[in-house]
Amino acid sequence: MRCIASPSQKGRSLNFKGHTLRSSETLLKTSNGIMCENILLTEEMQVKITDFGFGKKIHGYTDLSSTYCGSAAYAPPEVLMGVPYDPKKYDIWSLGIILYVIVTGCMPFDDSNISKLPKSQQKGVVYPENIQLEDKCQTLIRELLQFCPSVRPAANQIIKHVWLRENK
């Protein structure tokens, strides 16, 4: 498991956890590549999402996409397996990866062998032994990282999650 953030960075990042979801909800675009490196935080603690090079404008119902884009570390299993996917559900998966990184400082899955990554994703996340997380936080991460895309929540459901409401 690769850790990428220091504890001080994690603490600062926690201040914007709910806002990332609200921002992506109002864009009416899917990014197909939300990742930590594309999230900026202003001095006023406002979240800015960047890099919509592969983004799609949403017109009502989302068409399935077959374009592979983004980083394998943030890609959902259906993309890695070459199955046409819902770009909104891709972004939800990516938000789950980002939340995991924010609260642990580590990536949840080893992406050094992309062909084995979907099997690892299907098993679910394992948390570092030295990290204690609230059950409600773990539940939210589990919901975002559902292997089956149809079970992943929509953004408007995520922002109502009890863990985000209790920790603003």
mmCIF file of C-alpha atoms in Angstrom:
data_model
loop_
_atom_site.group_PDB
_atom_site.id
_atom_site.type_symbol
_atom_site.label_atom_id
_atom_site.label_comp_id
_atom_site.label_asym_id
_atom_site.label_seq_id
_atom_site.Cartn_x
_atom_site.Cartn_y
_atom_site.Cartn_z
ATOM 1 C CA MET A 1 0.000 0.000 0.000
ATOM 2 C CA ARG A 2 1.523 3.329 -1.051
ATOM 3 C CA CYS A 3 1.047 6.259 1.316
ATOM 4 C CA ILE A 4 1.134 9.648 -0.337
ATOM 5 C CA ALA A 5 0.196 12.288 2.240
ATOM 6 C CA SER A 6 1.574 13.355 5.568
ATOM 7 C CA PRO A 7 -0.748 13.577 8.594
ATOM 8 C CA SER A 8 -0.733 17.384 8.394
ATOM 9 C CA GLN A 9 -1.875 17.250 4.764
ATOM 10 C CA LYS A 10 -4.636 14.806 5.652
ATOM 11 C CA GLY A 11 -5.956 17.088 8.390
ATOM 12 C CA ARG A 12 -6.179 20.074 6.066
ATOM 13 C CA SER A 13 -7.855 18.010 3.351
ATOM 14 C CA LEU A 14 -10.607 16.846 5.710
ATOM 15 C CA ASN A 15 -11.923 20.401 5.875
ATOM 16 C CA PHE A 16 -13.354 20.153 2.370
ATOM 17 C CA LYS A 17 -14.627 16.598 2.135
ATOM 18 C CA GLY A 18 -18.307 17.438 1.586
ATOM 19 C CA HIS A 19 -17.615 20.312 -0.775
ATOM 20 C CA THR A 20 -15.936 18.139 -3.400
ATOM 21 C CA LEU A 21 -19.158 16.248 -3.892
ATOM 22 C CA ARG A 22 -21.283 19.379 -4.031
ATOM 23 C CA SER A 23 -18.986 20.934 -6.614
ATOM 24 C CA SER A 24 -19.076 17.905 -8.894
ATOM 25 C CA GLU A 25 -22.874 17.749 -8.593
ATOM 26 C CA THR A 26 -23.362 21.292 -9.907
ATOM 27 C CA LEU A 27 -20.997 21.046 -12.853
ATOM 28 C CA LEU A 28 -23.404 19.082 -15.069
ATOM 29 C CA LYS A 29 -20.311 17.452 -16.495
ATOM 30 C CA THR A 30 -18.550 14.234 -15.792
ATOM 31 C CA SER A 31 -14.819 14.361 -15.560
ATOM 32 C CA ASN A 32 -13.811 10.749 -16.282
ATOM 33 C CA GLY A 33 -10.680 11.411 -14.335
ATOM 34 C CA ILE A 34 -11.210 12.998 -10.934
ATOM 35 C CA MET A 35 -8.092 12.354 -8.890
ATOM 36 C CA CYS A 36 -6.275 13.990 -6.008
ATOM 37 C CA GLU A 37 -3.897 15.726 -8.378
ATOM 38 C CA ASN A 38 -6.857 17.493 -10.049
ATOM 39 C CA ILE A 39 -8.354 18.937 -6.878
ATOM 40 C CA LEU A 40 -7.204 22.360 -5.765
ATOM 41 C CA LEU A 41 -8.008 24.130 -2.511
ATOM 42 C CA THR A 42 -8.133 27.933 -2.372
ATOM 43 C CA GLU A 43 -7.072 30.019 0.623
ATOM 44 C CA GLU A 44 -10.797 30.349 1.431
ATOM 45 C CA MET A 45 -11.031 26.530 1.574
ATOM 46 C CA GLN A 46 -13.044 26.382 -1.670
ATOM 47 C CA VAL A 47 -12.578 23.289 -3.789
ATOM 48 C CA LYS A 48 -11.714 23.658 -7.461
ATOM 49 C CA ILE A 49 -11.733 20.618 -9.725
ATOM 50 C CA THR A 50 -9.441 20.870 -12.745
ATOM 51 C CA ASP A 51 -8.639 18.933 -15.914
ATOM 52 C CA PHE A 52 -11.852 18.187 -17.775
ATOM 53 C CA GLY A 53 -10.005 17.115 -20.924
ATOM 54 C CA PHE A 54 -12.049 13.912 -21.108
ATOM 55 C CA GLY A 55 -15.159 15.467 -19.566
ATOM 56 C CA LYS A 56 -18.609 15.043 -21.052
ATOM 57 C CA LYS A 57 -21.502 17.445 -20.787
ATOM 58 C CA ILE A 58 -24.572 15.761 -19.326
ATOM 59 C CA HIS A 59 -27.840 16.069 -21.245
ATOM 60 C CA GLY A 60 -30.424 14.314 -19.072
ATOM 61 C CA TYR A 61 -29.668 10.612 -18.915
ATOM 62 C CA THR A 62 -26.037 9.667 -19.230
ATOM 63 C CA ASP A 63 -24.985 7.731 -22.315
ATOM 64 C CA LEU A 64 -22.624 4.873 -21.690
ATOM 65 C CA SER A 65 -19.043 5.552 -22.640
ATOM 66 C CA SER A 66 -16.327 3.210 -23.826
ATOM 67 C CA THR A 67 -13.419 5.660 -23.777
ATOM 68 C CA TYR A 68 -10.668 4.550 -21.415
ATOM 69 C CA CYS A 69 -9.242 7.624 -19.768
ATOM 70 C CA GLY A 70 -7.794 8.713 -16.466
ATOM 71 C CA SER A 71 -5.453 6.886 -14.155
ATOM 72 C CA ALA A 72 -5.814 3.158 -13.445
ATOM 73 C CA ALA A 73 -5.475 3.877 -9.715
ATOM 74 C CA TYR A 74 -8.754 5.867 -9.830
ATOM 75 C CA ALA A 75 -10.548 3.859 -12.524
ATOM 76 C CA PRO A 76 -13.529 1.695 -11.602
ATOM 77 C CA PRO A 77 -13.546 -2.028 -12.396
ATOM 78 C CA GLU A 78 -15.898 -1.735 -15.379
ATOM 79 C CA VAL A 79 -13.464 0.621 -17.108
ATOM 80 C CA LEU A 80 -10.479 -1.620 -16.410
ATOM 81 C CA MET A 81 -12.424 -4.603 -17.789
ATOM 82 C CA GLY A 82 -13.311 -2.725 -20.989
ATOM 83 C CA VAL A 83 -17.071 -2.690 -20.357
ATOM 84 C CA PRO A 84 -19.128 0.355 -21.500
ATOM 85 C CA TYR A 85 -19.660 2.483 -18.400
ATOM 86 C CA ASP A 86 -21.708 5.325 -16.941
ATOM 87 C CA PRO A 87 -19.327 8.313 -16.588
ATOM 88 C CA LYS A 88 -21.197 9.545 -13.498
ATOM 89 C CA LYS A 89 -20.630 6.207 -11.764
ATOM 90 C CA TYR A 90 -16.953 6.431 -12.807
ATOM 91 C CA ASP A 91 -16.708 9.776 -11.003
ATOM 92 C CA ILE A 92 -18.435 8.344 -7.912
ATOM 93 C CA TRP A 93 -15.841 5.544 -7.791
ATOM 94 C CA SER A 94 -13.060 8.122 -8.141
ATOM 95 C CA LEU A 95 -14.531 10.149 -5.265
ATOM 96 C CA GLY A 96 -14.382 6.991 -3.145
ATOM 97 C CA ILE A 97 -10.694 6.612 -3.963
ATOM 98 C CA ILE A 98 -10.105 10.276 -3.084
ATOM 99 C CA LEU A 99 -11.961 9.996 0.225
ATOM 100 C CA TYR A 100 -9.920 6.911 1.121
ATOM 101 C CA VAL A 101 -6.712 8.818 0.338
ATOM 102 C CA ILE A 102 -7.848 11.831 2.385
ATOM 103 C CA VAL A 103 -8.598 9.810 5.518
ATOM 104 C CA THR A 104 -5.703 7.327 5.304
ATOM 105 C CA GLY A 105 -2.955 9.004 3.289
ATOM 106 C CA CYS A 106 -2.700 5.835 1.169
ATOM 107 C CA MET A 107 -4.088 4.527 -2.101
ATOM 108 C CA PRO A 108 -6.654 1.777 -1.479
ATOM 109 C CA PHE A 109 -5.557 -0.595 -4.258
ATOM 110 C CA ASP A 110 -2.199 -1.640 -5.684
ATOM 111 C CA ASP A 111 -2.241 -0.565 -9.327
ATOM 112 C CA SER A 112 1.179 -1.983 -10.220
ATOM 113 C CA ASN A 113 -0.528 -4.819 -12.156
ATOM 114 C CA ILE A 114 -3.583 -3.415 -13.961
ATOM 115 C CA SER A 115 -4.835 -6.839 -15.075
ATOM 116 C CA LYS A 116 -5.127 -7.918 -11.394
ATOM 117 C CA LEU A 117 -6.658 -4.626 -10.223
ATOM 118 C CA PRO A 118 -10.360 -5.503 -10.814
ATOM 119 C CA LYS A 119 -10.029 -8.657 -8.699
ATOM 120 C CA SER A 120 -8.466 -6.603 -5.914
ATOM 121 C CA GLN A 121 -11.240 -4.000 -6.235
ATOM 122 C CA GLN A 122 -13.880 -6.724 -5.973
ATOM 123 C CA LYS A 123 -12.445 -7.844 -2.619
ATOM 124 C CA GLY A 124 -12.898 -4.320 -1.240
ATOM 125 C CA VAL A 125 -10.616 -1.966 0.632
ATOM 126 C CA VAL A 126 -8.372 -2.844 3.528
ATOM 127 C CA TYR A 127 -7.359 -0.084 5.923
ATOM 128 C CA PRO A 128 -3.844 0.394 7.277
ATOM 129 C CA GLU A 129 -3.541 -1.066 10.785
ATOM 130 C CA ASN A 130 -2.473 2.242 12.297
ATOM 131 C CA ILE A 131 -5.562 4.127 11.012
ATOM 132 C CA GLN A 132 -8.732 4.237 13.121
ATOM 133 C CA LEU A 133 -11.787 5.372 11.145
ATOM 134 C CA GLU A 134 -15.364 5.837 12.238
ATOM 135 C CA ASP A 135 -17.717 3.114 11.025
ATOM 136 C CA LYS A 136 -19.804 5.772 9.232
ATOM 137 C CA CYS A 137 -16.758 6.896 7.239
ATOM 138 C CA GLN A 138 -15.916 3.312 6.309
ATOM 139 C CA THR A 139 -19.542 2.774 5.269
ATOM 140 C CA LEU A 140 -19.431 5.786 2.949
ATOM 141 C CA ILE A 141 -16.189 4.608 1.353
ATOM 142 C CA ARG A 142 -17.666 1.118 0.902
ATOM 143 C CA GLU A 143 -20.759 2.612 -0.783
ATOM 144 C CA LEU A 144 -18.663 4.742 -3.159
ATOM 145 C CA LEU A 145 -16.402 1.809 -4.042
ATOM 146 C CA GLN A 146 -19.143 -0.687 -4.858
ATOM 147 C CA PHE A 147 -17.833 -3.116 -7.465
ATOM 148 C CA CYS A 148 -21.207 -3.086 -9.259
ATOM 149 C CA PRO A 149 -21.758 0.414 -10.690
ATOM 150 C CA SER A 150 -25.564 0.248 -10.474
ATOM 151 C CA VAL A 151 -25.266 -0.030 -6.676
ATOM 152 C CA ARG A 152 -23.057 3.072 -6.304
ATOM 153 C CA PRO A 153 -24.978 6.083 -4.980
ATOM 154 C CA ALA A 154 -25.666 9.236 -6.953
ATOM 155 C CA ALA A 155 -23.974 12.477 -5.885
ATOM 156 C CA ASN A 156 -27.206 13.845 -4.400
ATOM 157 C CA GLN A 157 -27.412 10.734 -2.176
ATOM 158 C CA ILE A 158 -23.784 11.039 -1.097
ATOM 159 C CA ILE A 159 -24.092 14.592 0.217
ATOM 160 C CA LYS A 160 -26.918 13.409 2.484
ATOM 161 C CA HIS A 161 -24.754 10.673 4.032
ATOM 162 C CA VAL A 162 -24.714 10.838 7.832
ATOM 163 C CA TRP A 163 -20.909 10.938 8.036
ATOM 164 C CA LEU A 164 -20.715 14.070 5.878
ATOM 165 C CA ARG A 165 -23.595 15.733 7.741
ATOM 166 C CA GLU A 166 -22.065 15.081 11.166
ATOM 167 C CA ASN A 167 -18.548 16.239 10.240
ATOM 168 C CA LYS A 168 -19.003 19.553 8.429
#
